[in-house]
Short mmCIF file of C-alpha atoms and ligand atoms in Angstrom, two decimals:
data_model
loop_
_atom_site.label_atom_id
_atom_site.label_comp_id
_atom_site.label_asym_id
_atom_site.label_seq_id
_atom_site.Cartn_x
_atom_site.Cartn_y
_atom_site.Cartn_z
CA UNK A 1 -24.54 32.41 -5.69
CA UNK A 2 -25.98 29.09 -4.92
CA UNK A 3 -24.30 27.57 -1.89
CA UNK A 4 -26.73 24.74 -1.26
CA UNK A 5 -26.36 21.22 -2.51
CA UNK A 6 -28.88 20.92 -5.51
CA UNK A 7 -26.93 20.86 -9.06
CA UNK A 8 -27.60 24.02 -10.60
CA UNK A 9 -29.12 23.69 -13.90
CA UNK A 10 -27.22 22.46 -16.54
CA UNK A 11 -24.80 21.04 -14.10
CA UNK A 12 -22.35 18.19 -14.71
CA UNK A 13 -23.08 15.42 -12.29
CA UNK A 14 -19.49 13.91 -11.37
CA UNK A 15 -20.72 11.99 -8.85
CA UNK A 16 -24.03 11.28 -7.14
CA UNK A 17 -24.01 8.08 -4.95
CA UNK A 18 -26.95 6.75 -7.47
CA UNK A 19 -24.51 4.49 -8.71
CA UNK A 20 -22.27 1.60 -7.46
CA UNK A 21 -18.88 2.12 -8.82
CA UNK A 22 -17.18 5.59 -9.58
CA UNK A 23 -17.76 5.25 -12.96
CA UNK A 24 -17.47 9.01 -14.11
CA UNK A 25 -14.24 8.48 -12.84
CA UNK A 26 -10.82 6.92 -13.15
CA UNK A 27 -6.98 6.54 -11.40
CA UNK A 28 -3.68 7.98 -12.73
CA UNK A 29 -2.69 5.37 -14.96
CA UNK A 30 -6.12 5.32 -16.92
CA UNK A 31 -7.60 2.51 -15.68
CA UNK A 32 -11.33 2.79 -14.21
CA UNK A 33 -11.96 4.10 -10.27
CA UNK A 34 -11.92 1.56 -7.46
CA UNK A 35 -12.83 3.80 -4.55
CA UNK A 36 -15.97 2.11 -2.75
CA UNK A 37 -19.43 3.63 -2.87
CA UNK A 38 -22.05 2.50 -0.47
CA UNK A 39 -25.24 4.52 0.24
CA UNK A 40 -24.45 7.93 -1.78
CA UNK A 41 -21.25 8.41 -0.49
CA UNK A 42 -17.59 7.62 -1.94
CA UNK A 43 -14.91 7.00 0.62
CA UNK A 44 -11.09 7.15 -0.25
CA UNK A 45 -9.45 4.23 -1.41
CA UNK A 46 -6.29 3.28 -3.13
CA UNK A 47 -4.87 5.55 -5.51
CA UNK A 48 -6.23 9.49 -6.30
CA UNK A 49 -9.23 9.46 -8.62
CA UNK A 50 -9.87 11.92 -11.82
CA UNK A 51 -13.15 12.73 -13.38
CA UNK A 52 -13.83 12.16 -17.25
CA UNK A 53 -14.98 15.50 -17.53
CA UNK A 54 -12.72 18.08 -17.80
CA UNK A 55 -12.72 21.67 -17.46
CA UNK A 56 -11.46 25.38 -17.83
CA UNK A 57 -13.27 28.06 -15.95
CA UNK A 58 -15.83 26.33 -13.40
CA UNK A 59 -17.97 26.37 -10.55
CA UNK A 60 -17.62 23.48 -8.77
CA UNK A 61 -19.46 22.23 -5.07
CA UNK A 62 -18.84 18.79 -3.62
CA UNK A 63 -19.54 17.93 -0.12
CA UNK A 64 -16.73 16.11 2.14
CA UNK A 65 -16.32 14.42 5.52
CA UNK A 66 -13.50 14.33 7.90
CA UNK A 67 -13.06 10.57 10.06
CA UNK A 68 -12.50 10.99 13.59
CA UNK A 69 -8.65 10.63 14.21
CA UNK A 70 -8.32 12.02 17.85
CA UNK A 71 -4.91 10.23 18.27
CA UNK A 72 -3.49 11.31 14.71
CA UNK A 73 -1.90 15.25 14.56
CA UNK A 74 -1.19 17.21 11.84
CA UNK A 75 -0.90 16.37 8.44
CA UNK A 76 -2.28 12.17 8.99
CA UNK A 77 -5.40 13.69 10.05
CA UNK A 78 -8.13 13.25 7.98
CA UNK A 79 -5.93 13.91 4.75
CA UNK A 80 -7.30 14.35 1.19
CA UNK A 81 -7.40 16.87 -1.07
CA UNK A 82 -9.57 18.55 -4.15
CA UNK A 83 -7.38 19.23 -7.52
CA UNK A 84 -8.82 21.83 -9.24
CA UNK A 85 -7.95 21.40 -13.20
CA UNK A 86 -5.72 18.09 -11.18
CA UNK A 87 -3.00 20.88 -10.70
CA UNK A 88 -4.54 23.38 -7.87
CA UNK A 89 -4.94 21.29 -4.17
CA UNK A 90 -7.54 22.72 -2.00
CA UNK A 91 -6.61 20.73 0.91
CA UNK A 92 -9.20 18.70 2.79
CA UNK A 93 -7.78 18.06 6.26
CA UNK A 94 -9.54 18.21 10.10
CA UNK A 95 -8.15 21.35 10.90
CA UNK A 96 -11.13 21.81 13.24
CA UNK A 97 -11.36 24.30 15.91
CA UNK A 98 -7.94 26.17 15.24
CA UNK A 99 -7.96 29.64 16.02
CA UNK A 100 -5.55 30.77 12.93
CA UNK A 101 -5.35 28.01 10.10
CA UNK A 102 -2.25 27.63 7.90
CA UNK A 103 -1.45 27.12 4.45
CA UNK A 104 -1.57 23.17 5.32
CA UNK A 105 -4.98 23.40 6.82
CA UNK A 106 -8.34 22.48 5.27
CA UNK A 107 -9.63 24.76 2.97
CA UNK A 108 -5.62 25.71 2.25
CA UNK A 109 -4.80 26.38 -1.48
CA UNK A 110 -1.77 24.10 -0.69
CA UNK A 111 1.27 25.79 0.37
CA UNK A 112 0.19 28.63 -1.05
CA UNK A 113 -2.90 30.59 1.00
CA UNK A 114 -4.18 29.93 4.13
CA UNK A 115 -8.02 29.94 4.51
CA UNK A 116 -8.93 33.38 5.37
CA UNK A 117 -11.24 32.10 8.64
CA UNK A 118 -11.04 28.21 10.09
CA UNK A 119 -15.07 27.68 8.46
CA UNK A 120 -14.52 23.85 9.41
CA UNK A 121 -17.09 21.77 11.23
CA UNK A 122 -16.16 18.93 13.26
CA UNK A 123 -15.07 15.64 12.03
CA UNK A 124 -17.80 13.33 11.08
CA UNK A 125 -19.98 16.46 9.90
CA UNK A 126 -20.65 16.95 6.28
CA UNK A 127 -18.86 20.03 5.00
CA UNK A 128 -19.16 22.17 1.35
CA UNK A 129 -16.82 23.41 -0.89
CA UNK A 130 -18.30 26.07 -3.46
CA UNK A 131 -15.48 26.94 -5.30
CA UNK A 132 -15.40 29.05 -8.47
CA UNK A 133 -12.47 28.86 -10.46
CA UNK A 134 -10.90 30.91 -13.03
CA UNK A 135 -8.33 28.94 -15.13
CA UNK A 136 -4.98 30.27 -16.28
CA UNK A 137 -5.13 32.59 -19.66
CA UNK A 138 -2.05 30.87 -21.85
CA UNK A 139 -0.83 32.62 -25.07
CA UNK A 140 0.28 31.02 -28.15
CA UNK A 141 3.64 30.61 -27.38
CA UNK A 142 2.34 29.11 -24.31
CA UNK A 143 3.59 31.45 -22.11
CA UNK A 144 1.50 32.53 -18.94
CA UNK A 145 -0.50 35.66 -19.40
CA UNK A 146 -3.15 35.55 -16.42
CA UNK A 147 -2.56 33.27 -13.70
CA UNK A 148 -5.75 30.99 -12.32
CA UNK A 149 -7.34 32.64 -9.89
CA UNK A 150 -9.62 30.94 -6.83
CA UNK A 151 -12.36 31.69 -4.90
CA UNK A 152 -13.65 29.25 -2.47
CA UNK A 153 -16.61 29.18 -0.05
CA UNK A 154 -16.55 26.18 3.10
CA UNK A 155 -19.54 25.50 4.31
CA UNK A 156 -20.77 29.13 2.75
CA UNK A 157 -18.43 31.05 4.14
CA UNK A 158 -15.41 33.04 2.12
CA UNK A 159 -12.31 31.57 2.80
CA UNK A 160 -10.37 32.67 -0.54
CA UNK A 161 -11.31 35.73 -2.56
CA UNK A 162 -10.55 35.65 -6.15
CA UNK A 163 -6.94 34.44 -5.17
CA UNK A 164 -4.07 34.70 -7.52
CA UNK A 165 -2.49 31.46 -7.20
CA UNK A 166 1.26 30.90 -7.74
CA UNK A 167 1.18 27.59 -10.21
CA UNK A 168 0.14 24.05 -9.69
CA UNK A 169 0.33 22.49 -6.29
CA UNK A 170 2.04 19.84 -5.10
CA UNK A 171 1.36 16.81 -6.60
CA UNK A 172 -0.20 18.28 -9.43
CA UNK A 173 -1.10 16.24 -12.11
CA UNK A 174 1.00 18.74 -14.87
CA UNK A 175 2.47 21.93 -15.33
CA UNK A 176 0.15 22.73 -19.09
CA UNK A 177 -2.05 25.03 -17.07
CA UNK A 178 -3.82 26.29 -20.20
CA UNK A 179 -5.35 23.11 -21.31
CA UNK A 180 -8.45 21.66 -19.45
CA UNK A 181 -8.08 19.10 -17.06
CA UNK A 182 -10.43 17.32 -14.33
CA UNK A 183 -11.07 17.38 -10.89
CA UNK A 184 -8.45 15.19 -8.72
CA UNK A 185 -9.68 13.20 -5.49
CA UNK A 186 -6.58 12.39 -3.36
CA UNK A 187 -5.91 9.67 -1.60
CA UNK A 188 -3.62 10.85 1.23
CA UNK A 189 -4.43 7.05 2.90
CA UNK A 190 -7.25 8.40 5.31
CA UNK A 191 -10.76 7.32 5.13
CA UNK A 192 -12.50 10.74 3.99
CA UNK A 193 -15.66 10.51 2.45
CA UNK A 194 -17.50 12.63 -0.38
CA UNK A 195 -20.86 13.01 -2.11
CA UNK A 196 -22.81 15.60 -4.51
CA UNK A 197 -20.12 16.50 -6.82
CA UNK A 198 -20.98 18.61 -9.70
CA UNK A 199 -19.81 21.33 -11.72
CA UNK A 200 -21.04 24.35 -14.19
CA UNK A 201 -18.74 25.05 -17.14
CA UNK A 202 -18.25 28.76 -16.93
CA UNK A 203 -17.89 31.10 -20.28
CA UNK A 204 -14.36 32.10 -20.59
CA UNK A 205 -15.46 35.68 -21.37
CA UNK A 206 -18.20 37.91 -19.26
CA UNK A 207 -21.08 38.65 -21.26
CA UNK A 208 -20.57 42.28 -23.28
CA UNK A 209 -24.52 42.14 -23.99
CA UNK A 210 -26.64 44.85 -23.18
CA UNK A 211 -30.40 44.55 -23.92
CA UNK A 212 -31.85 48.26 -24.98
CA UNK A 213 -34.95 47.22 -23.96
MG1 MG B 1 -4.13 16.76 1.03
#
C-alpha cells in the first residue's frame, strides 16, 4: 500500500498543478473546467468538475484542503465532496476535532457510513484520501450482482474497510453503476482546494497465477 503522494507507476495523472487550466477535466453539461489553478493547486469554483478519464475498479489518492470557516457550522463548512465512478460521495467537510464523526462528516461515504475514526487535520492543513475502490459487478440483464465496495484511508489511516455501499449517493451523477464513470469534484460553494490527483486502473479479476518456480 502506498499512502504517500508520488503517482505510482503507471498512474493516471488527473491533475497535477503543472498546468494552468483543468484541462483533464470538464463540468456537467460537457463543456471544459473553469475551476482556477494557481501554483499546483485547484480551488473550487462554479459548478462540480469530472475527469476525462474514467474508471471501474481503482485506486485513487488526491490530496485536499479545508478553508478556515470558524463562524460557519455544520454542513457550510468547508463543503465538497469526491464522486467515486461520479455516483459514490466521499464527503470532504471540516469535521475537525469531533470526538464521534457522522455519516455527514469528512471522510463520510455520504449518508451511508460514518468514518470509522475522525483522521482529519485541521483546516488549512493538507489532507489524503487513498481510496481503493471496487466497482459494482452488473449482469447482463443489468441487474446488480455485487454491490461496489470502498475502502478509504485519510491521511493513512483506515476509516472504511472494504465497505458495502448501498447505491449511488446523493447527487450522483447516474444510477448505471456497471458502466465506468469518472471522478466528480463538487462544488458545495466553499473554497476547498486540491492537488496530486491520480489514479491506478485496477484488474477486475485477482490474479489466479501461480509461478512453479
Ligand atoms: Mg459534500
Amino acid at each position: 500500500m502506498r499512502i504517500s503522494g508520488e503517482p505510482l507507476p503507471g498512474a493516471v495523472i488527473l491533475f497535477d498543478g503543472k498546468t494552468k487550466t483543468m484541462k483533464d477535466w470538464h463540468h456537467r453539461d460537457g463543456s471544459p473546467a473553469t475551476w482556477p489553478v494557481s501554483d499546483g493547486v485547484v480551488t473550487v469554483g462554479r459548478g462540480d468538475i469530472l475527469s476525462n478519464e474514467v474508471f471501474r475498479d481503482a485506486y485513487i489518492h488526491l490530496e485536499f484542503r479545508v478553508p478556515n470557516m470558524p463562524e460557519a457550522k455544520g454542513q457550510a463548512k468547508g463543503n465538497s465532496g469526491v464522486y467515486v465512478q461520479g455516483r459514490y460521495e466521499i464527503q470532504v467537510l471540516d469535521s475537525y476535532g469531533y470526538a464521534r464523526p457522522g455519516k455527514g462528516d469528512c471522510g463520510a461515504i455520504y449518508d451511508q457510513f460514518a468514518p470509522l475514526v475522525n483522521a482529519c487535520l485541521p483546516p488549512g492543513e493538507w489532507q489524503t484520501y487513498d481510496i481503493i475502490f471496487r466497482a459494482a459487478r452488473v449482469n447482463e440483464a443489468g441487474k446488480v450482482i455485487e454491490p461496489a465496495r470502498l475502502t478509504v484511508l485519510q491521511n493513512g489511516i483506515v476509516i472504511h474497510n472494504n465497505v458495502i455501499v448501498k447505491g449511488p449517493t446523493g447527487g450522483a451523477l447516474d444510477h448505471d453503476v456497471g458502466a465506468p464513470g469518472p471522478l466528480l469534484l463538487q462544488d458545495h460553494g466553499n473554497p476547498v482546494q486540491y492537488r496530486n490527483i491520480w489514479l491506478v486502473h485496477l484488474p477486475l479479476e485477482g490474479s489466479p497465477y501461480y509461478d512453479p518456480r
